[in-house]
Short mmCIF file of C-alpha atoms in Angstrom, two decimals:
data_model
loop_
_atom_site.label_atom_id
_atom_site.label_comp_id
_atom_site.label_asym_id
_atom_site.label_seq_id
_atom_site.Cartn_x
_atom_site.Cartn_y
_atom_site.Cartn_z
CA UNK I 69 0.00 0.00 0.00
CA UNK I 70 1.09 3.74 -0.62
CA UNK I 71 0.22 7.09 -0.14
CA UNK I 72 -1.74 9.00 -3.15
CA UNK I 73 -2.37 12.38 -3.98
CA UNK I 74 -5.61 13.89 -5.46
CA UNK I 75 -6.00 16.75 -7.68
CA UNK I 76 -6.99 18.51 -4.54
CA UNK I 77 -4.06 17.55 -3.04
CA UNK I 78 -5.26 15.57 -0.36
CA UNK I 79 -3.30 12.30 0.26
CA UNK I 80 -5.11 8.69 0.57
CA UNK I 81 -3.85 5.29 0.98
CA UNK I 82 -3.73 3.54 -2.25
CA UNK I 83 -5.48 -0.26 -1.73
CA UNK I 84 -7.38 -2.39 -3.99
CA UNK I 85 -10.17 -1.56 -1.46
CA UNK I 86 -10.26 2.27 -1.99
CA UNK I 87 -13.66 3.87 -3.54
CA UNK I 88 -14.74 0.36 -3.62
CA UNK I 89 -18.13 -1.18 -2.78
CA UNK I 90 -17.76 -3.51 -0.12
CA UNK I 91 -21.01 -5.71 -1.62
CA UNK I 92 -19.39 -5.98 -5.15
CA UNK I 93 -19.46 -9.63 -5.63
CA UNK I 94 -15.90 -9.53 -7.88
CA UNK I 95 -14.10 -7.43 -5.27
CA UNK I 96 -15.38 -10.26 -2.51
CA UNK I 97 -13.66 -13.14 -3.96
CA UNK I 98 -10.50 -11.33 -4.82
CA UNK I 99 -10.41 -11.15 -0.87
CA UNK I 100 -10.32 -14.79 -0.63
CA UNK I 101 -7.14 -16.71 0.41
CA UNK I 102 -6.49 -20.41 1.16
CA UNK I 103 -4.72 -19.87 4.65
CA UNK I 104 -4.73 -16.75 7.27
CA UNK I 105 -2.30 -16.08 9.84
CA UNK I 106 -2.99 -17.84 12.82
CA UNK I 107 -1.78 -16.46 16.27
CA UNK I 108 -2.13 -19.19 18.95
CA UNK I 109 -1.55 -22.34 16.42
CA UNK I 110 -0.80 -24.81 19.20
CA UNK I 111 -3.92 -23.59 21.24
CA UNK I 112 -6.56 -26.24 22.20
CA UNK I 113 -10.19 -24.73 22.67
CA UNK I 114 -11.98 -26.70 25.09
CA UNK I 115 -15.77 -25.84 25.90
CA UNK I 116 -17.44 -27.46 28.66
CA UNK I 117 -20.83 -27.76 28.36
CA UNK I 118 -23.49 -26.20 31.20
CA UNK I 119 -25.96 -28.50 31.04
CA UNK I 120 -23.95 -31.37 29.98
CA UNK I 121 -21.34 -31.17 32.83
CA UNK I 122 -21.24 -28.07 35.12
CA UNK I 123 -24.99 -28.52 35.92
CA UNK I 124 -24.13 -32.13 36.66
CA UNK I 125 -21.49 -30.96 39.81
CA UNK I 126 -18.64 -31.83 41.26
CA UNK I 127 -18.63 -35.81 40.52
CA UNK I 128 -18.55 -34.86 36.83
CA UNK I 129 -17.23 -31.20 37.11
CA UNK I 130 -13.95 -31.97 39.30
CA UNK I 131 -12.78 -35.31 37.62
CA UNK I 132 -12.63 -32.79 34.48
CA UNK I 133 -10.54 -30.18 35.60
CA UNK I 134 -8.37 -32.83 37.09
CA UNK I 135 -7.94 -33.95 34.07
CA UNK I 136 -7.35 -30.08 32.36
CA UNK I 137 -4.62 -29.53 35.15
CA UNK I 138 -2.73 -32.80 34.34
CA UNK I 139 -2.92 -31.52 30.76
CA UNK I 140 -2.08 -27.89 30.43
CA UNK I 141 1.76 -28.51 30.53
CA UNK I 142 1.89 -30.08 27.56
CA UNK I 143 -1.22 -29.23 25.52
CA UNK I 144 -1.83 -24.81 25.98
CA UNK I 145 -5.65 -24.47 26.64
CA UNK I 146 -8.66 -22.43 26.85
CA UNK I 147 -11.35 -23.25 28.78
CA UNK I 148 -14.83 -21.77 27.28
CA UNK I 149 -18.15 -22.14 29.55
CA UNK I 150 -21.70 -23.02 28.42
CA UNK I 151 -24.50 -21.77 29.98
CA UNK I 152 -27.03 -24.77 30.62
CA UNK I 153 -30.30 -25.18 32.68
CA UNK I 154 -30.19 -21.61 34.31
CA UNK I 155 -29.84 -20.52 30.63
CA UNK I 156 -33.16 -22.54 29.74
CA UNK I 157 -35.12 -21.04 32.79
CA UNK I 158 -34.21 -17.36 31.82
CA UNK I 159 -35.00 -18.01 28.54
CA UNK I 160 -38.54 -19.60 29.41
CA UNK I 161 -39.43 -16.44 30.97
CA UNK I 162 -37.86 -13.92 28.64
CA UNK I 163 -39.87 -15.51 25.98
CA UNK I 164 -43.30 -15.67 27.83
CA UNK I 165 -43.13 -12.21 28.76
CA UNK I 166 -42.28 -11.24 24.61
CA UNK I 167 -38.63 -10.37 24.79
CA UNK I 168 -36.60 -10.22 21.35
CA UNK I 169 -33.44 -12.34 20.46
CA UNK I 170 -31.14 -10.14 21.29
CA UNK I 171 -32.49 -10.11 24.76
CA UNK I 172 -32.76 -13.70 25.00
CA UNK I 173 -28.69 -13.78 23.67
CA UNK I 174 -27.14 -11.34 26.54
CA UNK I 175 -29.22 -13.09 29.24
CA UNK I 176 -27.61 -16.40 28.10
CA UNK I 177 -24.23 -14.73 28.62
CA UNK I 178 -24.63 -13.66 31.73
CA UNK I 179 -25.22 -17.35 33.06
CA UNK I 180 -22.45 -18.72 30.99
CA UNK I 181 -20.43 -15.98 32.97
CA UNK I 182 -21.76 -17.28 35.79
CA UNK I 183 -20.37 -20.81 35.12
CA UNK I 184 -16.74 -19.51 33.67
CA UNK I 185 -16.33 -17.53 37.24
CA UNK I 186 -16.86 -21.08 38.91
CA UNK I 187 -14.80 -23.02 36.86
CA UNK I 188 -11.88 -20.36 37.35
CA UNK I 189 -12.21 -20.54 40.93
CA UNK I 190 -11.95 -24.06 41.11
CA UNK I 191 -8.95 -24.13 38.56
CA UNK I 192 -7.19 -20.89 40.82
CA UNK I 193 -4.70 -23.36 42.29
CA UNK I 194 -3.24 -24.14 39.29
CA UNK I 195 -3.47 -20.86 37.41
CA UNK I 196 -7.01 -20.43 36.71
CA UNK I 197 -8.44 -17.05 35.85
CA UNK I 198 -11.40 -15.45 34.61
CA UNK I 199 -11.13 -13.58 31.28
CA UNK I 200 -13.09 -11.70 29.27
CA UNK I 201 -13.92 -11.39 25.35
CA UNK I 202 -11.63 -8.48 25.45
CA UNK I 203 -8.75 -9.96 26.99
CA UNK I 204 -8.71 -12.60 23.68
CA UNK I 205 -5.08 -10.66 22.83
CA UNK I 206 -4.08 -11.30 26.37
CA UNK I 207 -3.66 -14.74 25.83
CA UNK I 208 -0.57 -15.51 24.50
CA UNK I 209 0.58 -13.62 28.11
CA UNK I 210 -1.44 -15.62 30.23
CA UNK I 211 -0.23 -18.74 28.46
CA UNK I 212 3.57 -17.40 28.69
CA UNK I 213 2.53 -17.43 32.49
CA UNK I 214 1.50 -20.86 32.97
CA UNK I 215 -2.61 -19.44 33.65
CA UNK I 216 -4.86 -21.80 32.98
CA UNK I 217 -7.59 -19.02 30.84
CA UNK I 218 -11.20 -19.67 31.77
CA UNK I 219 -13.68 -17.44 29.09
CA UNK I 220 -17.75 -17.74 29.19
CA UNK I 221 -18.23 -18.95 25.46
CA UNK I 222 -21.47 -16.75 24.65
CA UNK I 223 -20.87 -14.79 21.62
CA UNK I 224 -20.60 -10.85 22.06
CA UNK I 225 -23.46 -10.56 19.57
CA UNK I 226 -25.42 -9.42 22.75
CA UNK I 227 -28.58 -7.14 21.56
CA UNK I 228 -27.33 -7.19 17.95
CA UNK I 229 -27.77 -10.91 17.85
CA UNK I 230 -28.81 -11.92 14.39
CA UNK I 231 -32.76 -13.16 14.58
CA UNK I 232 -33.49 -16.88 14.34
CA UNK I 233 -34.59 -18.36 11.59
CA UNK I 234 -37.78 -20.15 13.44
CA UNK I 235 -39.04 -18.73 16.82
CA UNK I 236 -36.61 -16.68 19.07
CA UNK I 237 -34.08 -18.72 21.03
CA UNK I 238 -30.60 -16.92 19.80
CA UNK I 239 -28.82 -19.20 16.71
CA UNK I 240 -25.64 -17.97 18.42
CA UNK I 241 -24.80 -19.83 21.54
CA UNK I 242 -21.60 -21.61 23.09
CA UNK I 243 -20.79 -23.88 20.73
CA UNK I 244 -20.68 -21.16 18.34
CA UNK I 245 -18.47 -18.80 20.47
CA UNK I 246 -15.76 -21.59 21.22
CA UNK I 247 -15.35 -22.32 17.58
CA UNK I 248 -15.60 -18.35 16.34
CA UNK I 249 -13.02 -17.82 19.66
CA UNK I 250 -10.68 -20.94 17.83
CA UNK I 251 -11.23 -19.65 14.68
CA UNK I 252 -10.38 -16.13 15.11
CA UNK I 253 -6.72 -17.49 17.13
CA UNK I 254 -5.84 -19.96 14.93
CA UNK I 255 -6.30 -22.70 17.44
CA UNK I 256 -5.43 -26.21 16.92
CA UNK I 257 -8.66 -28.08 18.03
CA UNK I 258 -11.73 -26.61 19.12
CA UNK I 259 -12.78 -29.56 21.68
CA UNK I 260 -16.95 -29.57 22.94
CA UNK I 261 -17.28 -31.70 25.88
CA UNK I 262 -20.89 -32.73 26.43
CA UNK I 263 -22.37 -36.47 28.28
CA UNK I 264 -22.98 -38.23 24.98
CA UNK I 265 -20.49 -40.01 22.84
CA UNK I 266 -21.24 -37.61 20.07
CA UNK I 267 -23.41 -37.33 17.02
CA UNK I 268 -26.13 -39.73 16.10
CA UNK I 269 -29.01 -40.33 13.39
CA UNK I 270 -31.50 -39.74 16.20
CA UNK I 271 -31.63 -38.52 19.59
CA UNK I 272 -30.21 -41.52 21.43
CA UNK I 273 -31.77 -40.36 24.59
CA UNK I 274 -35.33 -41.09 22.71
CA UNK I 275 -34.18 -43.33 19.82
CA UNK I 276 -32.20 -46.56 21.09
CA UNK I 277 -31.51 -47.81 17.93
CA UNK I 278 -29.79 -44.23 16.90
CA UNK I 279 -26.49 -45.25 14.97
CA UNK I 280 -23.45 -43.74 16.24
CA UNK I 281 -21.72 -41.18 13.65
CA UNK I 282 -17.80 -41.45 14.65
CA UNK I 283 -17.03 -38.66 11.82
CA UNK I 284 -18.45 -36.75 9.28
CA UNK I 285 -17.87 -33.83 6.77
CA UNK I 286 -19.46 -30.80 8.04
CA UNK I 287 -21.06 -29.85 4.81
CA UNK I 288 -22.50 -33.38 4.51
CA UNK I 289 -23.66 -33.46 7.88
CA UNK I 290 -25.90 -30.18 7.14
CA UNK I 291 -27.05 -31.85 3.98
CA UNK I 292 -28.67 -34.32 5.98
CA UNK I 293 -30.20 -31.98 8.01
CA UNK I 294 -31.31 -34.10 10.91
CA UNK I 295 -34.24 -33.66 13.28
CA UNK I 296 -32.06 -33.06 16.44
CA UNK I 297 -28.47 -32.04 16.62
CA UNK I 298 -26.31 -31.92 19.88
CA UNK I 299 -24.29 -29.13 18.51
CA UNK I 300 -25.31 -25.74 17.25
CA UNK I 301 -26.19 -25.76 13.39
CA UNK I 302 -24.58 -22.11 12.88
CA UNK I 303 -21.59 -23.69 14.41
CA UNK I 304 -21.94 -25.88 11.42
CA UNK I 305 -22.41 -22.90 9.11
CA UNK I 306 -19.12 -20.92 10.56
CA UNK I 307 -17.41 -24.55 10.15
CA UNK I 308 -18.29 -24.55 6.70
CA UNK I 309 -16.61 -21.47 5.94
CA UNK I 310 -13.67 -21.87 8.49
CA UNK I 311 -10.30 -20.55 7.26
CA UNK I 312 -7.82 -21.89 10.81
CA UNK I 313 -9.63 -24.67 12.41
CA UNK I 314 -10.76 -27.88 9.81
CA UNK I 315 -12.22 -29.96 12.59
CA UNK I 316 -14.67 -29.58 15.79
CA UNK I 317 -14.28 -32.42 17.97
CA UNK I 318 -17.12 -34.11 20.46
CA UNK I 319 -16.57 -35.66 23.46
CA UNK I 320 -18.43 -37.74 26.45
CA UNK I 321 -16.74 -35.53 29.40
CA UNK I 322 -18.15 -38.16 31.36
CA UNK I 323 -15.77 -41.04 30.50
CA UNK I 324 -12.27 -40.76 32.32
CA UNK I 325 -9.32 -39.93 30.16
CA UNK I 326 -11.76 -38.91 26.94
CA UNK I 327 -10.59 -35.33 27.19
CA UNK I 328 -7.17 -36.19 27.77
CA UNK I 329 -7.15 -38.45 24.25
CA UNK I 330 -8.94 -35.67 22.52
CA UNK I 331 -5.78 -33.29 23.54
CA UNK I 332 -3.43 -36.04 22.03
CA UNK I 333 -5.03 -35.62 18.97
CA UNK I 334 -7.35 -39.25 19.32
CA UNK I 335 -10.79 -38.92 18.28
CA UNK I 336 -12.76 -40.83 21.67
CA UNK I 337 -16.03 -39.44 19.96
CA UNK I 338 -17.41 -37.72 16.82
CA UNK I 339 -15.09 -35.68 14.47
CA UNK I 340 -16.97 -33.39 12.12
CA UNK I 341 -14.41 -31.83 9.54
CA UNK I 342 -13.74 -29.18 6.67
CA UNK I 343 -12.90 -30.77 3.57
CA UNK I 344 -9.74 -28.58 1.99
#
């Protein structure tokens, strides 16, 4: 880039960009580019899910973090929150009494704030501490320090959060915010831990003879679009279009040692990938 004059005499910075519309279709895909830089490349993004596991307590909670303390010297991590039940309750009655989506998005943060507060405590010992969506660019620091990072994964979309296709729960919940927070540092593995051995045909909770998917192209996988999911469909979407981080991994945080595979690069559950 340089410096230009105008007849006027004023000076701009010359870019393919300048006096351009940002909507022209031809100026959009000369923007595109195979790889991006990628800050934190050896980062592991590991979400834990509210309802899944921190609702479930300290027999399920504890064995975890156990397991994300034995880990952090060798594998550098982020630990995102989900929100869970207390979520689903605040949403019930945001919803009967008419509230939009974007209200319904930043009251989901604040419980999934809630949980990352707890699970920093509980990790202080060994380095834990609370961060914020802000303090993203800190991490490389806290890492440097041996700090164990503990973020609440609700996306900053807040009020602005983008209306949902059908009814008004917000599209844009944890799942989403660990991979966009992966994404956006480059990370190495953007890890969901939930209490079910990953995806299925059916709900396996309702459907016994569900089949077990052990991996599956993400593009595929919305293809089929199936009835229930256990992860966020515009997860899915941002997967699809993912430029760092080719593979979202799901684990049964339940199972000793499951975590601690999926951090040595095993896959103890489902694997949905990016085809290059």
């Amino acid at each position: 880039m340089s410096l230009k004059r105008d007849e006027s005499g004023r000076l701009h910075i010359e870019t393919p960009l300048m006096a351009e519309s940002l909507m022209d279709k031809t100026l959009l895909r000369g923007t595109e580019t195979e790889t991006v830089f990628r800050p934190l490349p050896d980062l592991n993004v590991v979400k834990l899910g509210g309802q899944s596991i921190i609702d479930r307590g300290r027999s399920v909670v504890l064995p975890l973090l156990d397991e994300i303390v034995a880990a952090r010297a060798e594998h550098p991590l982020l630990v995102m929150t989900g929100g869970g039940t207390r979520s689903r309750h605040a949403y019930a009655i945001a919803l009967d009494l008419g509230m939009p989506t974007g209200v319904l998005a930043k009251l989901g943060a604040s419980i999934s704030e809630q949980n990352a507060l707890m699970i920093s405590l509980l990790l202080a010992p060994h380095g834990g501490v609370k961060i914020g969506h802000d303090d993203v660019v800190k991490l490389p620091a806290y890492l440097a320090l041996g700090a164990i990072p503990v973020m609440h994964a609700m996306p900053p979309y807040s009020l602005w959060e983008e209306p949902a296709a059908q009814g008004r729960i917000p599209p844009h919940r944890t799942d989403t915010g660990a991979f966009l927070t992966a994404e956006v540092v480059g990370a190495r593995r953007c890890i969901l831990v939930k209490d079910e051995r990953g995806l299925f045909t059916a709900d396996p909770k309702k459907d016994p003879a569900a089949d077990f998917i052990p991996e599956i192209e993400v593009n595929e996988l919305l293809a089929v679009d199936l009835e229930d999911l256990a992860v966020e469909r515009a997860m899915l979407h941002a997967l699809a279009h993912a430029r760092s981080v080719r593979e979202v991994l799901l684990v049964n945080g339940r199972v000793p040692g499951n975590l601690t595979r999926a951090l040595a690069g095993e896959n103890p559950g489902t694997r949905i990938y990016r085809n290059a």
